[in-house]
């Protein structure tokens, strides 16, 4: 197969539409997806935990991926003591339904990225990477989504691929060694593999 043609022909419309269910630490259940017009939708399904015992313990791991680049969940972004302990100055928020908690204390960038296989996360890379690189020059940057597992992890993996010149597999394992629980959804994994080929093609020019 011609790899370059595969890259050029990639289109998010080829990905199967699916809804993603998100359970927040306070027990709320959200559904993320696309409506009939292809526009992002987020709906609240319930306000508490039903049928299971939720893990209510906050996930306060603030994992240092690279000097000045940190990955975590929404819990970290809402704990000022943890942020200040890690000398965070900039916060990239790609979570669903999570406000920027301390706008007078930290520099924020908020992007609406749904944790869906068909979401074209590659479209957000340039914006995210510019914010991260600028923030690292001035201080420390936290990248977070809701759980710090898929969206934020994919952004950190992509950043490592680009700026540390690592292949997808190596970048994935590197980030996972810093935060063991990461697991980008299948669509993001596919796009990160495409991104590897894109970076390789750029290096040849």
Tab-separated table of C-alpha atoms in Angstrom:
chain	number	residue	atom	x	y	z
A	1	UNK	CA	0.000	0.000	0.000
A	2	UNK	CA	1.144	3.569	-0.641
A	3	UNK	CA	1.546	5.149	2.785
A	4	UNK	CA	1.527	8.699	1.469
A	5	UNK	CA	-1.775	8.106	-0.332
A	6	UNK	CA	-3.247	6.663	2.883
A	7	UNK	CA	-2.245	9.829	4.740
A	8	UNK	CA	-3.624	12.147	2.071
A	9	UNK	CA	-6.901	10.237	1.873
A	10	UNK	CA	-7.493	10.177	5.654
A	11	UNK	CA	-10.836	11.696	6.482
A	12	UNK	CA	-12.610	11.675	9.829
A	13	UNK	CA	-15.867	10.949	7.988
A	14	UNK	CA	-14.546	7.442	7.371
A	15	UNK	CA	-14.580	6.738	11.093
A	16	UNK	CA	-17.642	5.113	12.623
A	17	UNK	CA	-19.796	7.384	14.735
A	18	UNK	CA	-20.118	6.354	18.364
A	19	UNK	CA	-21.158	7.898	21.654
A	20	UNK	CA	-18.778	7.948	24.601
A	21	UNK	CA	-19.926	7.738	28.205
A	22	UNK	CA	-17.974	9.676	30.826
A	23	UNK	CA	-18.345	9.239	34.580
A	24	UNK	CA	-16.926	12.165	36.521
A	25	UNK	CA	-15.353	11.783	39.980
A	26	UNK	CA	-18.486	13.244	41.612
A	27	UNK	CA	-20.658	10.526	40.051
A	28	UNK	CA	-22.205	12.459	37.145
A	29	UNK	CA	-22.626	10.470	33.930
A	30	UNK	CA	-22.198	12.364	30.659
A	31	UNK	CA	-22.610	11.264	27.077
A	32	UNK	CA	-20.474	12.784	24.328
A	33	UNK	CA	-21.294	12.402	20.658
A	34	UNK	CA	-22.447	14.092	17.484
A	35	UNK	CA	-25.999	15.154	16.633
A	36	UNK	CA	-27.739	14.542	13.292
A	37	UNK	CA	-26.002	17.598	11.816
A	38	UNK	CA	-22.581	16.349	12.850
A	39	UNK	CA	-22.217	18.950	15.617
A	40	UNK	CA	-20.733	18.026	19.036
A	41	UNK	CA	-23.247	17.219	21.769
A	42	UNK	CA	-22.782	16.700	25.488
A	43	UNK	CA	-25.679	15.585	27.685
A	44	UNK	CA	-26.027	14.821	31.379
A	45	UNK	CA	-27.450	11.328	31.920
A	46	UNK	CA	-27.513	11.205	35.703
A	47	UNK	CA	-26.204	13.077	38.731
A	48	UNK	CA	-25.148	10.086	40.826
A	49	UNK	CA	-23.692	6.600	40.718
A	50	UNK	CA	-26.235	3.863	40.022
A	51	UNK	CA	-25.613	0.137	39.910
A	52	UNK	CA	-21.991	0.361	41.001
A	53	UNK	CA	-19.805	1.765	43.720
A	54	UNK	CA	-17.890	4.683	42.276
A	55	UNK	CA	-14.233	5.298	43.029
A	56	UNK	CA	-14.550	8.658	44.743
A	57	UNK	CA	-10.850	8.990	45.536
A	58	UNK	CA	-9.411	11.953	43.617
A	59	UNK	CA	-6.763	11.216	41.003
A	60	UNK	CA	-4.110	13.731	42.015
A	61	UNK	CA	-1.179	12.346	40.044
A	62	UNK	CA	0.535	15.219	38.267
A	63	UNK	CA	2.850	13.266	35.975
A	64	UNK	CA	5.887	15.078	34.578
A	65	UNK	CA	6.181	13.915	30.965
A	66	UNK	CA	9.004	16.253	29.926
A	67	UNK	CA	10.653	19.123	31.787
A	68	UNK	CA	7.880	21.668	32.144
A	69	UNK	CA	5.141	19.400	30.712
A	70	UNK	CA	2.703	17.654	33.033
A	71	UNK	CA	-0.275	15.339	32.428
A	72	UNK	CA	-3.201	14.804	34.784
A	73	UNK	CA	-6.931	14.552	35.344
A	74	UNK	CA	-9.493	17.245	36.117
A	75	UNK	CA	-8.868	16.576	39.821
A	76	UNK	CA	-5.352	17.976	39.539
A	77	UNK	CA	-6.638	21.063	37.721
A	78	UNK	CA	-9.004	21.775	40.627
A	79	UNK	CA	-6.425	21.396	43.409
A	80	UNK	CA	-4.497	24.634	43.758
A	81	UNK	CA	-2.077	23.136	46.284
A	82	UNK	CA	-1.083	20.386	43.832
A	83	UNK	CA	-0.712	22.880	40.986
A	84	UNK	CA	1.472	25.186	43.028
A	85	UNK	CA	3.547	22.299	44.404
A	86	UNK	CA	4.411	21.358	40.809
A	87	UNK	CA	4.985	25.023	39.877
A	88	UNK	CA	2.272	24.948	37.196
A	89	UNK	CA	1.871	28.299	35.415
A	90	UNK	CA	-0.141	27.288	32.313
A	91	UNK	CA	-3.099	24.903	31.976
A	92	UNK	CA	-4.389	23.333	28.755
A	93	UNK	CA	-7.971	22.234	29.485
A	94	UNK	CA	-9.483	19.800	26.965
A	95	UNK	CA	-12.028	18.312	29.393
A	96	UNK	CA	-15.806	18.149	29.055
A	97	UNK	CA	-17.807	20.280	31.492
A	98	UNK	CA	-14.793	21.410	33.534
A	99	UNK	CA	-14.350	25.134	34.113
A	100	UNK	CA	-11.026	26.918	34.410
A	101	UNK	CA	-10.922	27.108	38.187
A	102	UNK	CA	-8.264	29.747	38.855
A	103	UNK	CA	-8.238	32.205	35.912
A	104	UNK	CA	-6.490	34.927	37.944
A	105	UNK	CA	-3.693	32.588	39.030
A	106	UNK	CA	-2.881	30.520	35.895
A	107	UNK	CA	-2.760	31.079	32.127
A	108	UNK	CA	-5.415	28.897	30.491
A	109	UNK	CA	-6.228	27.543	27.042
A	110	UNK	CA	-9.617	25.803	26.787
A	111	UNK	CA	-10.406	23.584	23.797
A	112	UNK	CA	-13.570	21.567	23.256
A	113	UNK	CA	-12.320	18.121	22.231
A	114	UNK	CA	-14.712	15.192	22.570
A	115	UNK	CA	-13.326	11.791	23.569
A	116	UNK	CA	-14.784	10.079	20.508
A	117	UNK	CA	-12.983	7.873	17.957
A	118	UNK	CA	-14.232	10.089	15.109
A	119	UNK	CA	-13.024	13.341	16.685
A	120	UNK	CA	-10.197	14.738	14.553
A	121	UNK	CA	-7.726	15.460	17.341
A	122	UNK	CA	-4.976	16.110	14.791
A	123	UNK	CA	-6.705	19.389	13.934
A	124	UNK	CA	-6.011	20.598	17.483
A	125	UNK	CA	-2.349	19.606	17.651
A	126	UNK	CA	-0.846	22.847	16.306
A	127	UNK	CA	-2.906	24.980	18.693
A	128	UNK	CA	-2.102	22.736	21.664
A	129	UNK	CA	1.593	22.420	20.859
A	130	UNK	CA	2.071	26.181	20.483
A	131	UNK	CA	0.457	26.753	23.884
A	132	UNK	CA	2.568	24.011	25.485
A	133	UNK	CA	5.849	25.224	23.971
A	134	UNK	CA	5.158	28.832	24.930
A	135	UNK	CA	4.182	27.774	28.446
A	136	UNK	CA	7.292	25.623	28.909
A	137	UNK	CA	9.475	28.627	28.079
A	138	UNK	CA	7.816	30.634	30.837
A	139	UNK	CA	7.083	27.915	33.412
A	140	UNK	CA	5.288	24.578	33.730
A	141	UNK	CA	2.274	23.406	31.691
A	142	UNK	CA	-0.458	20.994	32.815
A	143	UNK	CA	-2.461	19.222	30.098
A	144	UNK	CA	-5.683	17.708	31.409
A	145	UNK	CA	-8.998	16.282	30.235
A	146	UNK	CA	-11.559	14.594	32.488
A	147	UNK	CA	-9.643	11.462	33.436
A	148	UNK	CA	-6.200	12.219	31.992
A	149	UNK	CA	-6.454	8.974	30.032
A	150	UNK	CA	-7.360	9.635	26.385
A	151	UNK	CA	-7.538	13.232	25.138
A	152	UNK	CA	-4.791	14.819	27.244
A	153	UNK	CA	-2.647	11.702	26.881
A	154	UNK	CA	-2.972	11.806	23.077
A	155	UNK	CA	-1.875	15.436	23.020
A	156	UNK	CA	1.159	14.644	25.178
A	157	UNK	CA	2.042	11.633	23.004
A	158	UNK	CA	1.785	13.750	19.856
A	159	UNK	CA	3.932	16.460	21.434
A	160	UNK	CA	6.618	13.933	22.357
A	161	UNK	CA	6.511	12.514	18.826
A	162	UNK	CA	7.051	15.939	17.285
A	163	UNK	CA	9.529	17.557	19.646
A	164	UNK	CA	11.412	14.482	20.869
A	165	UNK	CA	11.325	12.881	17.412
A	166	UNK	CA	9.926	9.590	18.638
A	167	UNK	CA	7.818	7.068	16.760
A	168	UNK	CA	4.272	6.533	18.005
A	169	UNK	CA	5.036	3.282	19.825
A	170	UNK	CA	8.054	4.757	21.603
A	171	UNK	CA	6.217	7.974	22.489
A	172	UNK	CA	3.238	5.991	23.792
A	173	UNK	CA	5.438	3.804	25.982
A	174	UNK	CA	7.372	6.846	27.179
A	175	UNK	CA	4.226	8.707	28.282
A	176	UNK	CA	2.771	5.512	29.774
A	177	UNK	CA	5.932	5.075	31.853
A	178	UNK	CA	5.151	8.459	33.420
A	179	UNK	CA	1.386	7.880	33.824
A	180	UNK	CA	0.522	4.198	33.698
A	181	UNK	CA	-3.256	4.559	33.312
A	182	UNK	CA	-3.276	6.320	29.920
A	183	UNK	CA	-5.359	4.725	27.162
A	184	UNK	CA	-6.181	6.838	24.082
A	185	UNK	CA	-9.331	5.681	22.305
A	186	UNK	CA	-8.928	3.624	19.117
A	187	UNK	CA	-9.608	6.571	16.822
A	188	UNK	CA	-6.904	8.669	18.490
A	189	UNK	CA	-4.432	5.774	18.260
A	190	UNK	CA	-5.130	5.500	14.529
A	191	UNK	CA	-4.625	9.236	14.077
A	192	UNK	CA	-1.383	9.208	16.078
A	193	UNK	CA	-0.067	6.492	13.775
A	194	UNK	CA	-1.066	8.676	10.828
A	195	UNK	CA	0.708	11.580	12.527
A	196	UNK	CA	3.879	9.475	12.716
A	197	UNK	CA	3.777	9.028	8.958
A	198	UNK	CA	3.090	12.756	8.468
A	199	UNK	CA	6.129	13.691	10.573
A	200	UNK	CA	8.271	11.216	8.667
A	201	UNK	CA	7.138	12.713	5.367
A	202	UNK	CA	7.934	16.246	6.636
A	203	UNK	CA	11.454	15.193	7.595
A	204	UNK	CA	12.140	14.093	4.027
A	205	UNK	CA	11.449	17.579	2.660
